[in-house]
PDB file of C-alpha atoms in Angstrom:
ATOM      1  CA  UNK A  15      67.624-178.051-235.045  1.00 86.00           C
ATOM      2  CA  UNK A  16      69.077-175.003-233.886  1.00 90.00           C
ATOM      3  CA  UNK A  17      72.779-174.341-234.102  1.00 95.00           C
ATOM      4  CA  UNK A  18      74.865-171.786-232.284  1.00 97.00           C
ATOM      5  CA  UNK A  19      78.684-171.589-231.979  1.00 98.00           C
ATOM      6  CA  UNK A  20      80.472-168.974-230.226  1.00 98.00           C
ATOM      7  CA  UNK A  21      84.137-167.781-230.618  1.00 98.00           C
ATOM      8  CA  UNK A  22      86.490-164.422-229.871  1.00 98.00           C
ATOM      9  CA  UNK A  23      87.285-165.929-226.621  1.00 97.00           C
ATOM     10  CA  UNK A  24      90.975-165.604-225.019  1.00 98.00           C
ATOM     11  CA  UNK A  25      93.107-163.464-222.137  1.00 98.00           C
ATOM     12  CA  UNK A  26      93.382-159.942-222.191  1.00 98.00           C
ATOM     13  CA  UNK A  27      94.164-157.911-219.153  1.00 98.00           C
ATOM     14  CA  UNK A  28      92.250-155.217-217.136  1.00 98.00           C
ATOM     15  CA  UNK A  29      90.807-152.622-219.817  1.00 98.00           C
ATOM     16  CA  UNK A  30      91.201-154.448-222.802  1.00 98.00           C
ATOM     17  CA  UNK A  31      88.574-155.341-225.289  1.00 98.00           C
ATOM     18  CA  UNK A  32      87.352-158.760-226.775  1.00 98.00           C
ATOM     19  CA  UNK A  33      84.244-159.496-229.854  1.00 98.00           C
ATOM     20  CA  UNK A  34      82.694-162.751-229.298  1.00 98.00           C
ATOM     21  CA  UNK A  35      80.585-163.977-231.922  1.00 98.00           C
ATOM     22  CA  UNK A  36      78.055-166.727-232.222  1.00 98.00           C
ATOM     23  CA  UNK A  37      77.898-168.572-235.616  1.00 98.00           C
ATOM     24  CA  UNK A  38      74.010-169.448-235.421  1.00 97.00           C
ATOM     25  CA  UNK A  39      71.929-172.040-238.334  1.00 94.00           C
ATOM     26  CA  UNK A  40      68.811-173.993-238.325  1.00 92.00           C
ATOM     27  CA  UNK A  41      66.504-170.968-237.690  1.00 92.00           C
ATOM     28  CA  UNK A  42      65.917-167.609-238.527  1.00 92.00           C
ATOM     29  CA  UNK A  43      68.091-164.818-236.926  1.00 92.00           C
ATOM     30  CA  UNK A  44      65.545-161.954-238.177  1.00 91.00           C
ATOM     31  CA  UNK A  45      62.897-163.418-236.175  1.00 91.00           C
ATOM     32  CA  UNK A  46      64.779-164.446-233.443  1.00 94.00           C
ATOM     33  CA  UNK A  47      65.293-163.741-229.834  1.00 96.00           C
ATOM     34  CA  UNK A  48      68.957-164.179-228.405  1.00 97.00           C
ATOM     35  CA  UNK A  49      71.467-163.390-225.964  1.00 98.00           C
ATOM     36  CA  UNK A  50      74.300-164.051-224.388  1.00 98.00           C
ATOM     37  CA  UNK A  51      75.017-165.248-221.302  1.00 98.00           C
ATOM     38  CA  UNK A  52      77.934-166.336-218.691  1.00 98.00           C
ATOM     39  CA  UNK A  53      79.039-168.369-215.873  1.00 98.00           C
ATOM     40  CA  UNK A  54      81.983-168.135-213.873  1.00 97.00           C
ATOM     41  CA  UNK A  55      83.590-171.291-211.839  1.00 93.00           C
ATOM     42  CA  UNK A  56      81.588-171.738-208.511  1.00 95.00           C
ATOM     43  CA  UNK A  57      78.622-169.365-209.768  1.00 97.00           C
ATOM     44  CA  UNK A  58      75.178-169.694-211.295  1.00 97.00           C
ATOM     45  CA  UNK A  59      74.887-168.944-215.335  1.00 97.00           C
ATOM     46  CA  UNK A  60      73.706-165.062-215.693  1.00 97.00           C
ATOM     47  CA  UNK A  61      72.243-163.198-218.495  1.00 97.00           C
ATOM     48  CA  UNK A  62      74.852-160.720-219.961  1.00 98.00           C
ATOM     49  CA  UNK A  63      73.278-158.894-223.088  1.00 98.00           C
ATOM     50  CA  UNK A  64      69.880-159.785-225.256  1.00 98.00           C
ATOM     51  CA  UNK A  65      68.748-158.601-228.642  1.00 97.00           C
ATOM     52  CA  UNK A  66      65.016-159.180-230.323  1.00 94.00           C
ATOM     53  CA  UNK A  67      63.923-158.998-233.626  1.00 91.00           C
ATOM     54  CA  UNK A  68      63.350-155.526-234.092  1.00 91.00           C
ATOM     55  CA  UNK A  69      67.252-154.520-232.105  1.00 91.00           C
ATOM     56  CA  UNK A  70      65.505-153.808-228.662  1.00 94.00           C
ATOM     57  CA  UNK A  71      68.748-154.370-226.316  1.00 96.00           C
ATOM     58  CA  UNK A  72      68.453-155.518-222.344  1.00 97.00           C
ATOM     59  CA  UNK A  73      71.849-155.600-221.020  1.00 97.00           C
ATOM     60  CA  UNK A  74      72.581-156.583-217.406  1.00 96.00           C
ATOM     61  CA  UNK A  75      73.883-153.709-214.898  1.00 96.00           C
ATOM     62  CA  UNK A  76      77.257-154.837-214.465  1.00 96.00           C
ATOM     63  CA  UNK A  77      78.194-154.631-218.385  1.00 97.00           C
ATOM     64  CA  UNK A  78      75.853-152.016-219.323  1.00 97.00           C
ATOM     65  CA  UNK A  79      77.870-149.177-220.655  1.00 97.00           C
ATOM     66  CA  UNK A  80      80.919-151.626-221.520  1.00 98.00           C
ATOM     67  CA  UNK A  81      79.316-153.993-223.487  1.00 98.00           C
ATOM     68  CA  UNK A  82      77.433-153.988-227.117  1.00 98.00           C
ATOM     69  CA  UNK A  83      75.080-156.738-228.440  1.00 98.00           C
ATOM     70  CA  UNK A  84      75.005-156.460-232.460  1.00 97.00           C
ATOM     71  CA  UNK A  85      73.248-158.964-234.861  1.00 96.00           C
ATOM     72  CA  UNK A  86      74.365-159.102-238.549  1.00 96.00           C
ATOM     73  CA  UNK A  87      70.937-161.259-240.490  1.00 94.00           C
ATOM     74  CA  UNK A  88      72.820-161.613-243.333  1.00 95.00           C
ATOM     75  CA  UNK A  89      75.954-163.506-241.631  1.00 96.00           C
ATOM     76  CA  UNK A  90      73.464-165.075-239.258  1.00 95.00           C
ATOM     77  CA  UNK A  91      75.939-163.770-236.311  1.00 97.00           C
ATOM     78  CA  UNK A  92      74.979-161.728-233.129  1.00 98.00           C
ATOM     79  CA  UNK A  93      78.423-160.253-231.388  1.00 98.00           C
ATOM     80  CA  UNK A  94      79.107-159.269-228.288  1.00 98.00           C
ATOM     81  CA  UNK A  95      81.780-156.162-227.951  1.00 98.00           C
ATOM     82  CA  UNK A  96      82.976-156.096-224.648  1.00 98.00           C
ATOM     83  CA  UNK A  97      84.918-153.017-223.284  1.00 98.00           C
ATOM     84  CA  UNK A  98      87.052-151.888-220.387  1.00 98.00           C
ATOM     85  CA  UNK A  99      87.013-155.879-219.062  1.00 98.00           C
ATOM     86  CA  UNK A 100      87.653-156.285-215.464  1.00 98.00           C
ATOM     87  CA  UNK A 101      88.757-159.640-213.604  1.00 97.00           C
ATOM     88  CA  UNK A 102      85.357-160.318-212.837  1.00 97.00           C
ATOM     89  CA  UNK A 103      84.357-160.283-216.275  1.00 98.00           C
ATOM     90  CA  UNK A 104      86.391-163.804-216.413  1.00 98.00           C
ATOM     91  CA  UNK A 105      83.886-166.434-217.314  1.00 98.00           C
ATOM     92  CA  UNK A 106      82.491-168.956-219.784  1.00 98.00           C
ATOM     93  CA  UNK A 107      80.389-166.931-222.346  1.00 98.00           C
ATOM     94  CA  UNK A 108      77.031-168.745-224.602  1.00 98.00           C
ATOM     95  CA  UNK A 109      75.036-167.609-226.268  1.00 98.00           C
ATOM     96  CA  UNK A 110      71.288-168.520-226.490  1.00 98.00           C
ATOM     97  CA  UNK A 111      68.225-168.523-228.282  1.00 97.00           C
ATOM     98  CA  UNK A 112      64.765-169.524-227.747  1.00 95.00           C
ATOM     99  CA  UNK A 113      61.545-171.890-229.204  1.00 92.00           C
ATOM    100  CA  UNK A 114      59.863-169.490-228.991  1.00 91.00           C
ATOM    101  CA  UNK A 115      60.520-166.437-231.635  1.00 89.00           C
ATOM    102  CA  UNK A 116      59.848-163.693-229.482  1.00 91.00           C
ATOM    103  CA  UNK A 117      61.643-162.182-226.182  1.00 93.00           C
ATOM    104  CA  UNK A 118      60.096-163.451-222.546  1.00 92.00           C
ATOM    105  CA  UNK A 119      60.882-160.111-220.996  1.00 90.00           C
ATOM    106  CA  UNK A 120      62.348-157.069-222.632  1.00 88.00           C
ATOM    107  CA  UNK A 121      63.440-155.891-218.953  1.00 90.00           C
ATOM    108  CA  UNK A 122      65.179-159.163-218.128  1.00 91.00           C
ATOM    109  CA  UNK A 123      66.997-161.976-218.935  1.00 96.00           C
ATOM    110  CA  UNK A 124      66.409-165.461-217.607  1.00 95.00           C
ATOM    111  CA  UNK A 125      68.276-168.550-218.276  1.00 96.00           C
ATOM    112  CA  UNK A 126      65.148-170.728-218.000  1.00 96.00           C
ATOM    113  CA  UNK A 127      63.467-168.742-221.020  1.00 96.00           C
ATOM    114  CA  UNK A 128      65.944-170.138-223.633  1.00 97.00           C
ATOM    115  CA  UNK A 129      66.684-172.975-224.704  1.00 96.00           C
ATOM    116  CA  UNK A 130      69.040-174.120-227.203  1.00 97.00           C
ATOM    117  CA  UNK A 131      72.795-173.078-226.337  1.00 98.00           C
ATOM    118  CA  UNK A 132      75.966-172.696-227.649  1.00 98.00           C
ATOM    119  CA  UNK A 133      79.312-174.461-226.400  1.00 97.00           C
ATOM    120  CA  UNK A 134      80.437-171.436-224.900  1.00 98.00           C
ATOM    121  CA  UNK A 135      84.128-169.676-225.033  1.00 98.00           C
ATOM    122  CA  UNK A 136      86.153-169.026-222.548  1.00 98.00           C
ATOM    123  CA  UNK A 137      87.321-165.081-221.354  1.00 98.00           C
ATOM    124  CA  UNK A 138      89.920-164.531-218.759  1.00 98.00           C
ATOM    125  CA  UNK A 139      90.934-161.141-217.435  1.00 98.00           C
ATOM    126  CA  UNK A 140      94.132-160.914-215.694  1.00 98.00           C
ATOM    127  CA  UNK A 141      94.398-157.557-213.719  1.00 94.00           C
TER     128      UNK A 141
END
C-alpha cells in the first residue's frame, strides 16, 4: 500500500519561502513518478510540480521559476521549495504518486493520472 505524508505547511506573508515535504513508504521512490499538487477553497485540485525517475521536472506556469521539486531516494522524500509566495499561492498542498511507475505526460500534469494521495498541508499567504 502506498504511503505519502506531507508536512512544511504554515503562514508566511507575500515573498516568503516554505519546504514541504512528503514522507512516502510502501513503494519505491527511485522508480517512481510523483508530484505535487494543490487546491484552493472553491477551486478544482491543480498540478503544481512533478518529478520522474530519472529527475525530468514539469512544473506548472504559475510556479515555474519560484518553485523547486527535489527527491532524496535515500530518505524516501520528494520536497517542494517554494519561493517569492504570493496570496494566491494559499492552498491545500498533496502530493501524489501513481500505479503505474512511470510519468503519463512529461509536458503535463493531470490529477486523474495518479492515484494514491497524501493528506495534504495547508499554506496560507497573507499579503
Amino acid at each position: 500500500q502506498s504511503q505519502l505524508m506531507e508536512s512544511g505547511g504554515g503562514s508566511v506573508e507575500a515573498g516568503g519561502s516554505l519546504r514541504l515535504s512528503c514522507s512516502v513508504g510502501g513503494f519505491t521512490l527511485s522508480t517512481s513518478c510523483l508530484a505535487w499538487f494543490r487546491q484552493a477553497p472553491g477551486k478544482e485540485r491543480e498540478g503544481v510540480a512533478q518529478i520522474n525517475q530519472v529527475g525530468n521536472l514539469v512544473y506548472e506556469d504559475a510556479v515555474r521559476g519560484r518553485f523547486t521539486i527535489s527527491k532524496d531516494n535515500a530518505k524516501s522524500t520528494v520536497d517542494l521549495q517554494m519561493n517569492n509566495l504570493q496570496p494566491e499561492d494559499t492552498a491545500m498542498y498533496y502530493c501524489a504518486t501513481r500505479r503505474e511507475q512511470y510519468c503519463a505526460s512529461l509536458a503535463y500534469i493531470r490529477t486523474d493520472d495518479f492515484h494514491y494521495w497524501g493528506q495534504g498541508t495547508q499554506v496560507t499567504v497573507s499579503s
